[in-house]
CSV table of C-alpha atoms in Angstrom, one decimal:
chain,number,residue,atom,x,y,z
Y,1,UNK,CA,-105.5,26.4,-65.7
Y,2,UNK,CA,-102.7,28.2,-67.5
Y,3,UNK,CA,-99.6,26.7,-68.8
Y,4,UNK,CA,-97.7,28.2,-66.1
Y,5,UNK,CA,-100.1,27.3,-63.4
Y,6,UNK,CA,-99.4,23.7,-64.5
Y,7,UNK,CA,-95.9,24.4,-64.6
Y,8,UNK,CA,-95.9,25.6,-61.3
Y,9,UNK,CA,-97.4,22.3,-60.3
Y,10,UNK,CA,-94.4,20.3,-62.0
Y,11,UNK,CA,-92.0,22.7,-60.2
Y,12,UNK,CA,-93.6,22.0,-56.9
Y,13,UNK,CA,-93.5,18.2,-57.6
Y,14,UNK,CA,-90.1,18.3,-58.7
Y,15,UNK,CA,-88.6,20.2,-55.9
Y,16,UNK,CA,-90.4,18.0,-53.4
Y,17,UNK,CA,-88.9,14.7,-55.0
Y,18,UNK,CA,-85.3,16.4,-55.4
Y,19,UNK,CA,-85.6,17.5,-51.7
Y,20,UNK,CA,-86.6,14.2,-50.3
Y,21,UNK,CA,-83.4,12.9,-52.4
Y,22,UNK,CA,-81.2,15.0,-50.7
Y,23,UNK,CA,-82.6,14.3,-47.2
Y,24,UNK,CA,-82.3,10.8,-47.5
Y,25,UNK,CA,-78.3,11.1,-46.7
Y,26,UNK,CA,-78.4,14.6,-45.3
Y,27,UNK,CA,-76.0,14.9,-42.3
Y,28,UNK,CA,-74.1,11.7,-43.6
Y,29,UNK,CA,-70.4,11.2,-45.1
Y,30,UNK,CA,-70.6,12.0,-48.6
Y,31,UNK,CA,-68.4,10.7,-51.6
Y,32,UNK,CA,-66.8,14.2,-52.8
Y,33,UNK,CA,-65.3,14.8,-56.2
Y,34,UNK,CA,-64.8,18.3,-57.6
Y,35,UNK,CA,-65.6,19.5,-61.1
Y,36,UNK,CA,-63.0,22.2,-60.8
Y,37,UNK,CA,-61.5,23.9,-57.9
Y,38,UNK,CA,-64.0,24.9,-55.1
Y,39,UNK,CA,-66.6,23.3,-57.3
Y,40,UNK,CA,-67.7,20.2,-54.9
Y,41,UNK,CA,-70.3,17.6,-56.1
Y,42,UNK,CA,-71.8,14.4,-54.8
Y,43,UNK,CA,-73.9,11.6,-56.3
Y,44,UNK,CA,-76.9,13.4,-54.5
Y,45,UNK,CA,-76.5,16.3,-56.6
Y,46,UNK,CA,-76.3,14.3,-60.2
Y,47,UNK,CA,-79.3,11.8,-58.7
Y,48,UNK,CA,-81.6,15.2,-58.2
Y,49,UNK,CA,-80.7,16.7,-61.4
Y,50,UNK,CA,-81.5,13.2,-63.0
Y,51,UNK,CA,-85.0,13.2,-61.4
Y,52,UNK,CA,-85.8,16.9,-61.9
Y,53,UNK,CA,-85.0,16.4,-65.9
Y,54,UNK,CA,-87.1,13.6,-65.9
Y,55,UNK,CA,-90.1,15.3,-64.0
Y,56,UNK,CA,-89.9,18.6,-65.8
Y,57,UNK,CA,-88.8,17.9,-69.2
Y,58,UNK,CA,-90.9,14.7,-69.6
Y,59,UNK,CA,-94.2,16.5,-69.6
Y,60,UNK,CA,-92.6,19.5,-71.2
Y,61,UNK,CA,-90.5,18.0,-74.1
Y,62,UNK,CA,-90.3,21.3,-76.1
Y,63,UNK,CA,-88.8,23.2,-73.4
Y,64,UNK,CA,-84.9,23.9,-73.0
Y,65,UNK,CA,-83.1,22.6,-70.1
Y,66,UNK,CA,-80.2,24.4,-68.4
Y,67,UNK,CA,-78.6,22.8,-65.3
Y,68,UNK,CA,-75.6,23.2,-63.1
Y,69,UNK,CA,-75.0,19.4,-63.3
Y,70,UNK,CA,-75.9,18.8,-67.2
Y,71,UNK,CA,-73.6,19.4,-70.2
Y,72,UNK,CA,-75.0,22.7,-71.7
Y,73,UNK,CA,-76.9,22.0,-75.2
Y,74,UNK,CA,-77.4,24.8,-77.7
Y,75,UNK,CA,-80.8,23.9,-78.5
Y,76,UNK,CA,-82.0,25.3,-75.6
Y,77,UNK,CA,-81.2,29.2,-77.2
Y,78,UNK,CA,-84.2,28.3,-79.7
Y,79,UNK,CA,-86.9,27.2,-77.1
Y,80,UNK,CA,-89.6,29.5,-76.1
Y,81,UNK,CA,-89.4,28.2,-72.4
Y,82,UNK,CA,-86.2,27.1,-70.7
Y,83,UNK,CA,-86.3,25.3,-67.3
Y,84,UNK,CA,-83.0,26.8,-65.4
Y,85,UNK,CA,-82.3,24.5,-62.3
Y,86,UNK,CA,-79.8,23.9,-59.7
Y,87,UNK,CA,-80.4,20.6,-58.3
Y,88,UNK,CA,-78.9,21.6,-54.7
Y,89,UNK,CA,-77.7,25.0,-54.7
Y,90,UNK,CA,-75.4,25.4,-51.7
Y,91,UNK,CA,-73.6,21.7,-52.1
Y,92,UNK,CA,-71.0,23.0,-49.7
Y,93,UNK,CA,-73.7,23.6,-46.9
Y,94,UNK,CA,-75.2,20.5,-47.7
Y,95,UNK,CA,-71.9,18.3,-47.4
Y,96,UNK,CA,-71.1,20.4,-44.0
Y,97,UNK,CA,-74.6,19.5,-42.9
Y,98,UNK,CA,-75.8,23.0,-42.4
Y,99,UNK,CA,-79.7,23.4,-43.3
Y,100,UNK,CA,-78.7,26.1,-45.8
Y,101,UNK,CA,-79.1,24.4,-49.2
Y,102,UNK,CA,-82.1,24.6,-51.6
Y,103,UNK,CA,-83.6,23.1,-54.9
Y,104,UNK,CA,-83.8,26.1,-57.2
Y,105,UNK,CA,-86.2,25.8,-60.1
Y,106,UNK,CA,-86.6,28.8,-62.7
Y,107,UNK,CA,-88.2,29.2,-65.9
Y,108,UNK,CA,-87.4,31.6,-68.5
Y,109,UNK,CA,-89.3,33.0,-71.5
Y,110,UNK,CA,-87.9,35.7,-73.6
Y,111,UNK,CA,-85.0,36.4,-71.8
Y,112,UNK,CA,-87.3,37.0,-68.5
Y,113,UNK,CA,-87.9,34.8,-65.5
Y,114,UNK,CA,-91.6,33.8,-65.4
Y,115,UNK,CA,-91.6,31.1,-62.7
Y,116,UNK,CA,-89.4,30.4,-59.7
Y,117,UNK,CA,-89.7,27.9,-57.2
Y,118,UNK,CA,-87.2,27.5,-54.3
Y,119,UNK,CA,-87.4,24.5,-51.7
Y,120,UNK,CA,-85.0,24.2,-48.5
Y,121,UNK,CA,-85.9,20.4,-47.6
Y,122,UNK,CA,-84.4,20.7,-44.2
Y,123,UNK,CA,-86.5,23.5,-43.2
Y,124,UNK,CA,-89.7,22.4,-45.3
Y,125,UNK,CA,-89.5,26.2,-46.7
Y,126,UNK,CA,-90.9,26.8,-50.0
Y,127,UNK,CA,-90.7,30.2,-52.1
Y,128,UNK,CA,-92.4,30.5,-55.1
Y,129,UNK,CA,-93.5,33.4,-57.8
Y,130,UNK,CA,-95.3,33.4,-61.2
Y,131,UNK,CA,-94.4,36.9,-62.9
Y,132,UNK,CA,-97.4,39.2,-62.1
Y,133,UNK,CA,-98.8,37.3,-59.5
Y,134,UNK,CA,-96.8,38.2,-56.6
Y,135,UNK,CA,-94.4,36.0,-54.5
Y,136,UNK,CA,-95.2,33.2,-51.7
Y,137,UNK,CA,-93.8,31.0,-48.9
Y,138,UNK,CA,-95.5,27.9,-47.5
Y,139,UNK,CA,-94.4,24.4,-46.1
Y,140,UNK,CA,-93.9,21.8,-48.8
Y,141,UNK,CA,-94.7,18.3,-47.4
Y,142,UNK,CA,-95.6,16.5,-50.5
Y,143,UNK,CA,-95.6,16.6,-54.1
Y,144,UNK,CA,-98.7,18.7,-54.3
Y,145,UNK,CA,-99.5,22.1,-53.3
Y,146,UNK,CA,-97.7,23.9,-50.4
Y,147,UNK,CA,-99.4,24.5,-47.0
Y,148,UNK,CA,-100.2,27.7,-45.2
Y,149,UNK,CA,-99.3,30.1,-48.0
Y,150,UNK,CA,-98.4,33.5,-47.2
Y,151,UNK,CA,-97.7,36.5,-49.6
Y,152,UNK,CA,-94.2,37.9,-49.2
Y,153,UNK,CA,-93.0,41.5,-49.1
Y,154,UNK,CA,-89.5,43.0,-49.0
Y,155,UNK,CA,-88.2,45.0,-46.0
Y,156,UNK,CA,-89.0,48.5,-45.8
Y,157,UNK,CA,-85.8,49.8,-44.7
Y,158,UNK,CA,-84.3,52.7,-46.4
Y,159,UNK,CA,-80.9,53.6,-44.6
Y,160,UNK,CA,-77.9,51.8,-43.6
Y,161,UNK,CA,-78.6,51.8,-40.1
Y,162,UNK,CA,-78.8,48.0,-39.0
Y,163,UNK,CA,-79.1,47.1,-42.3
Y,164,UNK,CA,-79.0,43.1,-43.0
Y,165,UNK,CA,-76.9,42.1,-45.6
Y,166,UNK,CA,-77.0,38.3,-46.6
Y,167,UNK,CA,-73.4,37.1,-47.7
Y,168,UNK,CA,-71.5,33.9,-48.1
Y,169,UNK,CA,-69.1,32.5,-45.7
Y,170,UNK,CA,-66.4,32.5,-48.4
Y,171,UNK,CA,-66.8,35.8,-49.4
Y,172,UNK,CA,-66.8,37.1,-45.9
Y,173,UNK,CA,-63.9,35.3,-45.2
Y,174,UNK,CA,-62.2,36.9,-48.2
Y,175,UNK,CA,-62.8,40.2,-47.2
Y,176,UNK,CA,-65.3,41.1,-49.7
Y,177,UNK,CA,-67.5,43.1,-47.0
Y,178,UNK,CA,-64.9,44.7,-45.0
Y,179,UNK,CA,-66.2,48.3,-46.5
Y,180,UNK,CA,-69.5,47.6,-45.1
Y,181,UNK,CA,-69.4,48.6,-41.3
Y,182,UNK,CA,-71.0,50.9,-39.0
Y,183,UNK,CA,-74.6,50.0,-39.1
Y,184,UNK,CA,-74.3,46.9,-41.3
Y,185,UNK,CA,-75.1,43.6,-40.0
Y,186,UNK,CA,-73.6,40.9,-42.2
Y,187,UNK,CA,-75.6,37.7,-42.3
Y,188,UNK,CA,-73.7,34.5,-43.3
Y,189,UNK,CA,-76.1,32.4,-45.1
Y,190,UNK,CA,-75.5,29.4,-47.6
Y,191,UNK,CA,-77.1,28.9,-51.2
Y,192,UNK,CA,-77.1,32.1,-53.3
Y,193,UNK,CA,-80.8,30.8,-54.3
Y,194,UNK,CA,-81.7,30.7,-50.3
Y,195,UNK,CA,-80.4,34.3,-49.9
Y,196,UNK,CA,-82.6,35.6,-52.5
Y,197,UNK,CA,-85.6,33.7,-51.3
Y,198,UNK,CA,-84.9,35.0,-47.4
Y,199,UNK,CA,-84.5,38.6,-49.0
Y,200,UNK,CA,-88.0,38.4,-50.5
Y,201,UNK,CA,-89.4,37.4,-47.2
Y,202,UNK,CA,-87.9,40.4,-45.7
Y,203,UNK,CA,-85.3,38.4,-43.7
Y,204,UNK,CA,-82.7,40.6,-45.0
Y,205,UNK,CA,-82.6,43.9,-46.8
Y,206,UNK,CA,-79.5,43.2,-49.2
Y,207,UNK,CA,-77.6,40.4,-51.0
Y,208,UNK,CA,-74.6,41.2,-52.8
Y,209,UNK,CA,-71.9,39.1,-54.5
Y,210,UNK,CA,-69.1,40.4,-56.8
Y,211,UNK,CA,-68.1,37.2,-58.0
Y,212,UNK,CA,-69.6,35.3,-60.6
Y,213,UNK,CA,-72.8,33.5,-60.5
Y,214,UNK,CA,-74.7,31.3,-63.1
Y,215,UNK,CA,-78.2,31.8,-64.2
Y,216,UNK,CA,-79.3,28.7,-62.4
Y,217,UNK,CA,-78.3,30.2,-59.1
Y,218,UNK,CA,-80.3,33.3,-59.5
Y,219,UNK,CA,-83.0,32.6,-62.1
Y,220,UNK,CA,-86.0,31.6,-59.4
Y,221,UNK,CA,-84.7,33.9,-56.8
Y,222,UNK,CA,-84.6,36.9,-58.7
Y,223,UNK,CA,-88.3,36.6,-59.8
Y,224,UNK,CA,-89.1,36.2,-56.2
Y,225,UNK,CA,-87.4,39.2,-55.2
Y,226,UNK,CA,-88.9,41.4,-57.9
Y,227,UNK,CA,-92.5,40.0,-57.1
Y,228,UNK,CA,-92.1,40.9,-53.6
Y,229,UNK,CA,-91.6,44.5,-54.6
Y,230,UNK,CA,-87.5,44.4,-54.4
Y,231,UNK,CA,-85.1,45.0,-57.3
Y,232,UNK,CA,-82.1,42.8,-58.8
Y,233,UNK,CA,-79.4,43.8,-60.9
Y,234,UNK,CA,-75.7,43.0,-61.9
Y,235,UNK,CA,-73.2,45.7,-60.6
Y,236,UNK,CA,-73.7,48.3,-63.4
Y,237,UNK,CA,-77.7,48.3,-62.7
Y,238,UNK,CA,-78.8,46.4,-65.6
Y,239,UNK,CA,-81.6,44.0,-65.3
Y,240,UNK,CA,-80.8,40.3,-65.6
Y,241,UNK,CA,-81.2,38.3,-69.0
Y,242,UNK,CA,-81.5,34.8,-68.8
Y,243,UNK,CA,-81.2,31.9,-71.3
Y,244,UNK,CA,-78.0,33.5,-72.6
Y,245,UNK,CA,-75.6,31.9,-74.7
Y,246,UNK,CA,-73.0,32.5,-72.0
Y,247,UNK,CA,-75.1,31.7,-69.1
Y,248,UNK,CA,-73.5,33.7,-66.4
Y,249,UNK,CA,-74.1,36.9,-64.4
Y,250,UNK,CA,-70.9,38.9,-63.5
Y,251,UNK,CA,-71.8,40.0,-59.9
Y,252,UNK,CA,-75.1,40.6,-58.6
Y,253,UNK,CA,-77.2,43.0,-56.2
Y,254,UNK,CA,-80.6,42.1,-54.9
Y,255,UNK,CA,-82.2,44.8,-52.5
Y,256,UNK,CA,-85.6,45.7,-51.2
Y,257,UNK,CA,-85.4,48.7,-53.6
Y,258,UNK,CA,-84.9,51.3,-51.5
Y,259,UNK,CA,-81.2,50.5,-50.6
Y,260,UNK,CA,-80.4,49.6,-54.3
Y,261,UNK,CA,-78.7,52.7,-56.0
Y,262,UNK,CA,-76.9,53.3,-52.5
Y,263,UNK,CA,-75.2,50.3,-52.4
Y,264,UNK,CA,-74.6,50.3,-56.5
Y,265,UNK,CA,-72.8,53.5,-55.3
Y,266,UNK,CA,-70.7,51.9,-52.7
Y,267,UNK,CA,-69.8,49.0,-55.2
Y,268,UNK,CA,-68.4,51.5,-57.8
Y,269,UNK,CA,-65.7,52.7,-55.1
Y,270,UNK,CA,-64.4,49.3,-54.6
Y,271,UNK,CA,-61.3,47.6,-56.3
Y,272,UNK,CA,-62.1,44.9,-58.6
Y,273,UNK,CA,-63.4,41.8,-56.9
Y,274,UNK,CA,-61.0,39.1,-56.2
Y,275,UNK,CA,-62.9,36.3,-58.1
Y,276,UNK,CA,-63.6,37.1,-61.6
Y,277,UNK,CA,-64.5,35.0,-64.7
Y,278,UNK,CA,-63.9,35.9,-68.0
Y,279,UNK,CA,-66.6,35.9,-70.7
Y,280,UNK,CA,-63.9,34.1,-73.0
Y,281,UNK,CA,-64.2,30.9,-70.5
Y,282,UNK,CA,-67.6,29.4,-71.7
Y,283,UNK,CA,-68.6,26.9,-69.3
Y,284,UNK,CA,-66.2,27.8,-66.6
Y,285,UNK,CA,-67.6,27.1,-63.2
Y,286,UNK,CA,-67.8,29.7,-60.4
Y,287,UNK,CA,-66.4,28.6,-56.9
Y,288,UNK,CA,-69.0,27.1,-54.5
Y,289,UNK,CA,-70.7,29.1,-52.0
Y,290,UNK,CA,-70.3,28.6,-48.1
């Protein structure tokens, strides 16, 4: 068994256990604090983070660690491989009792995502990919391998007629998608990682966010989309790189590939987005998606 196959087993186990922590109090009232404006965090986020770090770095002490809920450490930059994790992506949805949150586990090597696991514990869905081996979905009911694996493939839609654009509720409310009218269908969905997983599964054609994203939001999901035959870039069409000193992506476009250049062209005509994060603000969090 290769190292990445062993890492995938660790990621499945960690995702299931962290998901179980989340589901133990899903739908209940939560003690909510804010790390920054529009950045809610609950004790469940912190417990899931603690559990994942123990399960993933314990067997892999030489791997770096980058997580939404942990202080950043510069030693990750010299690590050969780095876990890039969001213990609960879509905390706002989790707090609201919507089943649109995920445990997102990515692994980067040499700036590339090489492994990704995204688990929605409310639906028991799990999506995963290892670079070069395709992307898959199944049901995760234990801390071992998923059941009923199916290989993923992005949609084949090549025109904007009835195109499904997966989007956050907060960005829809802010009018970010008002220019996308006519044949576009805007589908509100929580969790950046979940939107990327659904896109990889063909349940949407485009995911666009012009606001800032963290590496832990997009590392696992970007690999899923690519391995399912799609494309993921920043808003200038550049390939994403991971384990960067400033671990943020300043806008993201993911698509089935056929629509990518068209949407990049639309984005180029739009005024600057309302939410921008200056690269001179290391560690400044981005608003939580709804």
